[in-house]
C-alpha cells in the first residue's frame, strides 16, 4: 500500500492509494485513522480496516487540490539515523576533512554509527530547506531510505526484524557540515529546523519486498549526484533494528534513516554546498520523489 499524510482546507489526515482507480482514499474521513502515526499504532487491525475500505464501493475519495505533507510531520521522538553506512560514502566523508572522528584507520565502521535528528527538523515535500539558518554556508544533502517501525520491541533479532517494519519513506538528511565538524558530534548540525525533508509517501513493507532492489537517486537542479543501490548498505536494515533495539525499546512510528551513499557535496573538491535557489530531489521508486527548494 502507498500512503500519504495530507492537508486540505486546514484539515489534515491520511490517505491510501487505490491502485486500480489511481485515486486517493481518505482514511481519516472514513474514520479509520486521524493520522499516519495512529494508523501505524493500530497495527494489523488498522491495516485490515484499510483493506476493507479499498474493497468498498463507497470509500471517501480525497480529491485534489490537497497538499502532501511529511508522512509523520511530528514524530513521537527524534529520528534515528545511521552514519557512514555505504562504503564509498564512508571513504569520501573520511577524506573530506569534515569528519571530526577521521583517523588513519579504515573509514568503514565496525559497528553501526547511530545518531539522531530533532523532531522539529521535519518538513514536507516542496517545503523550503532553510539554508540561511546555517551561518557557516556549509549545507549539504544526503538522500536516504528511511524505515518506519510498525510493531515496537526491544532486543529484536535479525530474523525477527522484518516483522517489525511498517514501511518505507525517503529522508533528506540535510547537514550543516561546519557544525558537524566543529561540535564533534552530529546532532546539532543535522537537527536545524527544516533540515529533515521527509516523504512523499510511505510504501508498506509487503509491497516493497526486497529493498536491495531499490535504487536511490539524488539530483541537485537535475544534475544526478547520488545514484546507488540500497543493496550496498554496509549494515542492512535487520542489523540496524537489532543494533538499536539492543539498547532502546523501539516504538511504533519510530523512523530510522539508513544512511546515504557517495556523492554528497563534501565528496567534491572543492565541496559543492547547497546555494539559494537550488532544488534537491531524492528519488526512490516506488516511494516517489522528495523534492525541496533551498532558501
Ligand atoms: Mg545521513
Short mmCIF file of C-alpha atoms and ligand atoms in Angstrom, two decimals:
data_model
loop_
_atom_site.label_atom_id
_atom_site.label_comp_id
_atom_site.label_asym_id
_atom_site.label_seq_id
_atom_site.Cartn_x
_atom_site.Cartn_y
_atom_site.Cartn_z
CA UNK A 1 0.00 0.00 0.00
CA UNK A 2 1.02 3.56 -0.67
CA UNK A 3 0.03 6.10 1.99
CA UNK A 4 0.27 9.87 2.38
CA UNK A 5 -0.37 12.48 5.02
CA UNK A 6 -2.23 15.44 3.52
CA UNK A 7 -3.70 18.79 4.41
CA UNK A 8 -6.78 20.19 2.74
CA UNK A 9 -8.79 23.24 3.78
CA UNK A 10 -6.99 23.43 7.10
CA UNK A 11 -7.68 19.78 7.89
CA UNK A 12 -5.04 17.06 7.93
CA UNK A 13 -5.39 13.33 7.51
CA UNK A 14 -4.05 10.16 5.99
CA UNK A 15 -4.95 8.58 2.65
CA UNK A 16 -4.20 5.37 0.77
CA UNK A 17 -3.80 4.95 -2.99
CA UNK A 18 -6.33 2.76 -4.75
CA UNK A 19 -4.08 1.22 -7.43
CA UNK A 20 -6.96 0.34 -9.73
CA UNK A 21 -8.65 3.75 -9.83
CA UNK A 22 -5.40 5.67 -9.19
CA UNK A 23 -7.33 7.73 -6.63
CA UNK A 24 -6.53 8.55 -3.02
CA UNK A 25 -8.95 7.09 -0.47
CA UNK A 26 -9.39 9.26 2.62
CA UNK A 27 -8.76 7.08 5.68
CA UNK A 28 -9.44 9.98 8.04
CA UNK A 29 -12.80 10.86 6.51
CA UNK A 30 -13.66 7.15 6.70
CA UNK A 31 -12.94 7.20 10.45
CA UNK A 32 -10.09 4.68 10.24
CA UNK A 33 -7.22 6.88 11.45
CA UNK A 34 -6.74 10.60 12.12
CA UNK A 35 -3.01 10.40 11.28
CA UNK A 36 -0.24 8.17 9.93
CA UNK A 37 1.04 7.64 13.45
CA UNK A 38 -2.31 6.35 14.72
CA UNK A 39 -2.60 4.10 11.67
CA UNK A 40 0.84 2.63 12.40
CA UNK A 41 -0.10 2.20 16.06
CA UNK A 42 -3.31 0.39 15.09
CA UNK A 43 -1.16 -2.45 13.72
CA UNK A 44 -2.73 -5.34 11.74
CA UNK A 45 -6.24 -4.27 12.84
CA UNK A 46 -5.75 -0.90 11.18
CA UNK A 47 -4.38 -2.44 8.01
CA UNK A 48 -7.33 -4.84 7.79
CA UNK A 49 -9.67 -1.84 8.02
CA UNK A 50 -7.75 -0.19 5.17
CA UNK A 51 -8.02 -3.34 3.04
CA UNK A 52 -11.79 -3.50 3.61
CA UNK A 53 -12.18 0.16 2.72
CA UNK A 54 -10.22 -0.32 -0.52
CA UNK A 55 -12.72 -3.01 -1.48
CA UNK A 56 -15.74 -0.86 -0.60
CA UNK A 57 -17.69 0.91 -3.32
CA UNK A 58 -18.47 3.98 -1.21
CA UNK A 59 -14.97 4.76 0.11
CA UNK A 60 -14.47 8.53 0.55
CA UNK A 61 -12.15 9.93 -2.11
CA UNK A 62 -9.58 12.60 -1.38
CA UNK A 63 -9.91 14.86 -4.42
CA UNK A 64 -7.32 17.45 -5.46
CA UNK A 65 -6.27 20.04 -4.57
CA UNK A 66 -4.53 18.89 -1.41
CA UNK A 67 -1.03 19.26 -0.04
CA UNK A 68 1.19 16.23 0.56
CA UNK A 69 2.99 16.62 3.91
CA UNK A 70 5.77 14.73 5.63
CA UNK A 71 4.25 11.28 6.33
CA UNK A 72 4.86 11.74 10.07
CA UNK A 73 5.07 15.54 10.43
CA UNK A 74 5.72 15.40 14.20
CA UNK A 75 7.45 12.15 15.08
CA UNK A 76 6.99 10.97 18.64
CA UNK A 77 10.74 11.33 19.23
CA UNK A 78 13.97 12.01 17.37
CA UNK A 79 14.60 10.30 14.07
CA UNK A 80 17.26 7.60 14.36
CA UNK A 81 19.98 7.99 11.73
CA UNK A 82 22.92 5.90 10.64
CA UNK A 83 26.28 7.40 9.66
CA UNK A 84 28.72 6.05 7.08
CA UNK A 85 26.57 3.12 6.00
CA UNK A 86 27.67 2.96 2.34
CA UNK A 87 31.32 2.05 1.71
CA UNK A 88 32.12 4.70 -0.90
CA UNK A 89 30.45 7.43 1.15
CA UNK A 90 32.39 6.39 4.27
CA UNK A 91 35.59 6.88 2.27
CA UNK A 92 34.53 10.22 0.74
CA UNK A 93 33.50 11.53 4.18
CA UNK A 94 36.74 10.34 5.79
CA UNK A 95 38.78 12.15 3.14
CA UNK A 96 36.67 15.33 3.10
CA UNK A 97 38.20 16.96 6.16
CA UNK A 98 34.72 17.34 7.69
CA UNK A 99 34.77 14.12 9.72
CA UNK A 100 35.95 15.08 13.21
CA UNK A 101 36.43 11.39 14.00
CA UNK A 102 38.51 10.64 10.89
CA UNK A 103 41.73 8.79 11.59
CA UNK A 104 44.26 6.65 9.79
CA UNK A 105 42.20 3.55 10.42
CA UNK A 106 39.73 2.21 7.92
CA UNK A 107 36.90 4.67 7.26
CA UNK A 108 34.36 1.85 7.24
CA UNK A 109 32.88 1.43 10.73
CA UNK A 110 32.91 -1.92 12.50
CA UNK A 111 29.55 -1.24 14.15
CA UNK A 112 26.66 0.98 13.01
CA UNK A 113 27.13 4.66 13.93
CA UNK A 114 23.77 5.81 15.30
CA UNK A 115 22.77 9.42 15.95
CA UNK A 116 19.51 11.34 15.72
CA UNK A 117 17.75 14.36 14.25
CA UNK A 118 15.37 16.50 16.30
CA UNK A 119 11.66 16.13 15.53
CA UNK A 120 11.48 19.88 14.85
CA UNK A 121 13.72 19.44 11.80
CA UNK A 122 10.98 17.63 9.82
CA UNK A 123 9.47 19.35 6.77
CA UNK A 124 7.37 18.00 3.92
CA UNK A 125 7.85 17.66 0.16
CA UNK A 126 8.11 21.02 -1.59
CA UNK A 127 8.88 22.95 1.60
CA UNK A 128 11.86 25.27 1.69
CA UNK A 129 15.11 23.95 3.20
CA UNK A 130 16.09 26.96 5.36
CA UNK A 131 19.76 27.04 4.36
CA UNK A 132 20.08 30.54 5.82
CA UNK A 133 19.73 29.11 9.37
CA UNK A 134 23.28 27.75 8.99
CA UNK A 135 25.53 30.79 9.15
CA UNK A 136 28.60 28.83 8.01
CA UNK A 137 27.23 28.27 4.48
CA UNK A 138 28.07 24.59 4.51
CA UNK A 139 24.67 22.97 3.96
CA UNK A 140 24.79 19.58 2.29
CA UNK A 141 22.23 16.99 1.17
CA UNK A 142 22.07 13.26 1.99
CA UNK A 143 19.40 11.20 0.22
CA UNK A 144 18.36 8.20 2.32
CA UNK A 145 15.90 5.35 2.53
CA UNK A 146 14.03 5.51 5.86
CA UNK A 147 12.35 2.67 7.70
CA UNK A 148 9.16 3.21 9.69
CA UNK A 149 8.78 0.80 12.59
CA UNK A 150 5.39 -0.89 12.94
CA UNK A 151 5.46 -3.21 15.92
CA UNK A 152 7.74 -1.98 18.68
CA UNK A 153 10.06 -4.07 20.79
CA UNK A 154 13.45 -4.45 22.33
CA UNK A 155 16.24 -6.96 21.74
CA UNK A 156 14.79 -7.69 18.31
CA UNK A 157 16.82 -10.30 16.42
CA UNK A 158 17.81 -10.03 12.77
CA UNK A 159 15.41 -12.87 12.00
CA UNK A 160 12.51 -11.05 13.66
CA UNK A 161 13.36 -7.59 12.30
CA UNK A 162 11.31 -7.59 9.10
CA UNK A 163 8.13 -8.34 11.07
CA UNK A 164 8.66 -5.03 12.93
CA UNK A 165 8.75 -2.86 9.79
CA UNK A 166 5.62 -0.93 8.81
CA UNK A 167 7.01 0.57 5.64
CA UNK A 168 9.50 2.88 3.97
CA UNK A 169 9.82 6.53 3.07
CA UNK A 170 12.58 8.92 1.95
CA UNK A 171 14.54 11.34 4.12
CA UNK A 172 16.99 14.03 3.07
CA UNK A 173 19.43 14.12 5.99
CA UNK A 174 20.34 17.78 5.39
CA UNK A 175 23.54 18.65 7.26
CA UNK A 176 25.44 21.80 8.24
CA UNK A 177 28.96 20.41 7.70
CA UNK A 178 30.91 23.02 9.65
CA UNK A 179 28.68 22.48 12.71
CA UNK A 180 29.02 18.72 12.31
CA UNK A 181 32.80 19.08 12.36
CA UNK A 182 33.13 21.85 14.94
CA UNK A 183 30.97 20.22 17.62
CA UNK A 184 32.48 16.75 17.08
CA UNK A 185 29.05 15.13 17.06
CA UNK A 186 26.23 15.13 14.57
CA UNK A 187 23.09 16.12 16.49
CA UNK A 188 23.32 19.91 16.15
CA UNK A 189 24.44 20.18 12.53
CA UNK A 190 21.73 17.75 11.42
CA UNK A 191 18.86 18.97 13.62
CA UNK A 192 18.47 22.56 12.45
CA UNK A 193 14.80 23.44 11.89
CA UNK A 194 13.77 22.29 8.41
CA UNK A 195 16.81 20.06 7.88
CA UNK A 196 14.80 16.82 7.64
CA UNK A 197 12.65 16.76 4.49
CA UNK A 198 10.54 13.56 4.55
CA UNK A 199 8.18 11.89 2.09
CA UNK A 200 6.39 12.00 -0.24
CA UNK A 201 4.72 8.65 0.58
CA UNK A 202 5.02 5.63 2.82
CA UNK A 203 5.05 2.33 0.96
CA UNK A 204 4.23 -0.60 3.21
CA UNK A 205 6.83 -3.33 3.65
CA UNK A 206 4.70 -6.03 1.98
CA UNK A 207 4.63 -4.00 -1.23
CA UNK A 208 8.40 -3.37 -1.39
CA UNK A 209 9.64 -6.91 -0.79
CA UNK A 210 13.43 -6.87 -1.22
CA UNK A 211 14.75 -3.36 -0.52
CA UNK A 212 18.03 -4.41 -2.13
CA UNK A 213 16.31 -3.84 -5.45
CA UNK A 214 15.62 -0.17 -4.69
CA UNK A 215 17.72 2.48 -6.43
CA UNK A 216 18.38 5.81 -4.71
CA UNK A 217 18.97 8.81 -6.96
CA UNK A 218 19.65 12.32 -5.63
CA UNK A 219 19.74 15.27 -8.02
CA UNK A 220 20.56 18.92 -7.47
CA UNK A 221 18.98 21.08 -10.18
CA UNK A 222 18.53 17.94 -12.32
CA UNK A 223 22.23 17.01 -12.06
CA UNK A 224 22.50 13.48 -10.66
CA UNK A 225 24.80 13.47 -7.62
CA UNK A 226 23.95 10.17 -5.89
CA UNK A 227 22.94 7.01 -7.73
CA UNK A 228 23.24 3.83 -5.70
CA UNK A 229 21.58 0.53 -4.99
CA UNK A 230 20.23 0.11 -1.47
CA UNK A 231 21.85 -3.34 -1.65
CA UNK A 232 25.17 -1.57 -1.00
CA UNK A 233 24.26 -0.76 2.64
CA UNK A 234 27.12 -1.87 4.90
CA UNK A 235 24.70 -2.67 7.76
CA UNK A 236 21.39 -3.89 6.41
CA UNK A 237 18.02 -2.96 7.91
CA UNK A 238 17.67 -6.08 10.13
CA UNK A 239 21.13 -5.34 11.55
CA UNK A 240 20.16 -1.71 12.25
CA UNK A 241 16.95 -2.79 14.02
CA UNK A 242 18.85 -5.39 16.05
CA UNK A 243 21.54 -2.86 17.00
CA UNK A 244 19.23 -0.02 18.07
CA UNK A 245 16.73 -2.26 19.87
CA UNK A 246 19.54 -3.86 21.87
CA UNK A 247 19.78 -0.51 23.69
CA UNK A 248 16.48 1.31 23.16
CA UNK A 249 12.93 -0.03 23.03
CA UNK A 250 11.65 0.71 19.53
CA UNK A 251 8.14 2.17 19.35
CA UNK A 252 5.52 2.08 16.59
CA UNK A 253 6.18 5.03 14.29
CA UNK A 254 9.89 5.27 15.04
CA UNK A 255 11.87 6.27 11.97
CA UNK A 256 15.33 5.02 11.03
CA UNK A 257 17.19 6.81 8.23
CA UNK A 258 19.54 4.15 6.90
CA UNK A 259 22.45 6.28 5.68
CA UNK A 260 23.50 7.99 2.48
CA UNK A 261 25.55 6.75 -0.48
CA UNK A 262 28.51 8.51 -2.10
CA UNK A 263 28.01 11.75 -3.99
CA UNK A 264 27.26 14.30 -1.27
CA UNK A 265 28.56 17.87 -1.65
CA UNK A 266 31.65 17.33 0.51
CA UNK A 267 32.68 14.43 -1.74
CA UNK A 268 33.68 17.04 -4.37
CA UNK A 269 36.91 19.09 -4.35
CA UNK A 270 36.15 21.84 -3.58
CA UNK A 271 32.91 20.93 -1.75
CA UNK A 272 29.68 21.75 -3.56
CA UNK A 273 27.37 23.05 -0.85
CA UNK A 274 23.75 23.95 -1.50
CA UNK A 275 23.10 27.53 -2.57
CA UNK A 276 20.00 29.70 -2.67
CA UNK A 277 17.53 28.64 -5.33
CA UNK A 278 18.83 25.07 -5.66
CA UNK A 279 16.33 22.23 -5.87
CA UNK A 280 17.23 18.90 -4.27
CA UNK A 281 15.31 15.81 -5.37
CA UNK A 282 15.73 12.36 -3.81
CA UNK A 283 14.06 9.60 -5.79
CA UNK A 284 13.40 6.04 -4.70
CA UNK A 285 10.74 4.22 -6.69
CA UNK A 286 8.03 3.28 -5.78
CA UNK A 287 8.10 5.73 -2.86
CA UNK A 288 8.41 8.66 -5.25
CA UNK A 289 10.44 11.87 -5.43
CA UNK A 290 11.15 14.03 -2.39
CA UNK A 291 11.91 17.44 -3.85
CA UNK A 292 12.68 20.61 -1.87
CA UNK A 293 13.82 24.08 -2.86
CA UNK A 294 16.66 25.71 -0.94
CA UNK A 295 16.48 29.16 0.67
MG1 LIG B 1 22.87 10.75 6.81
#
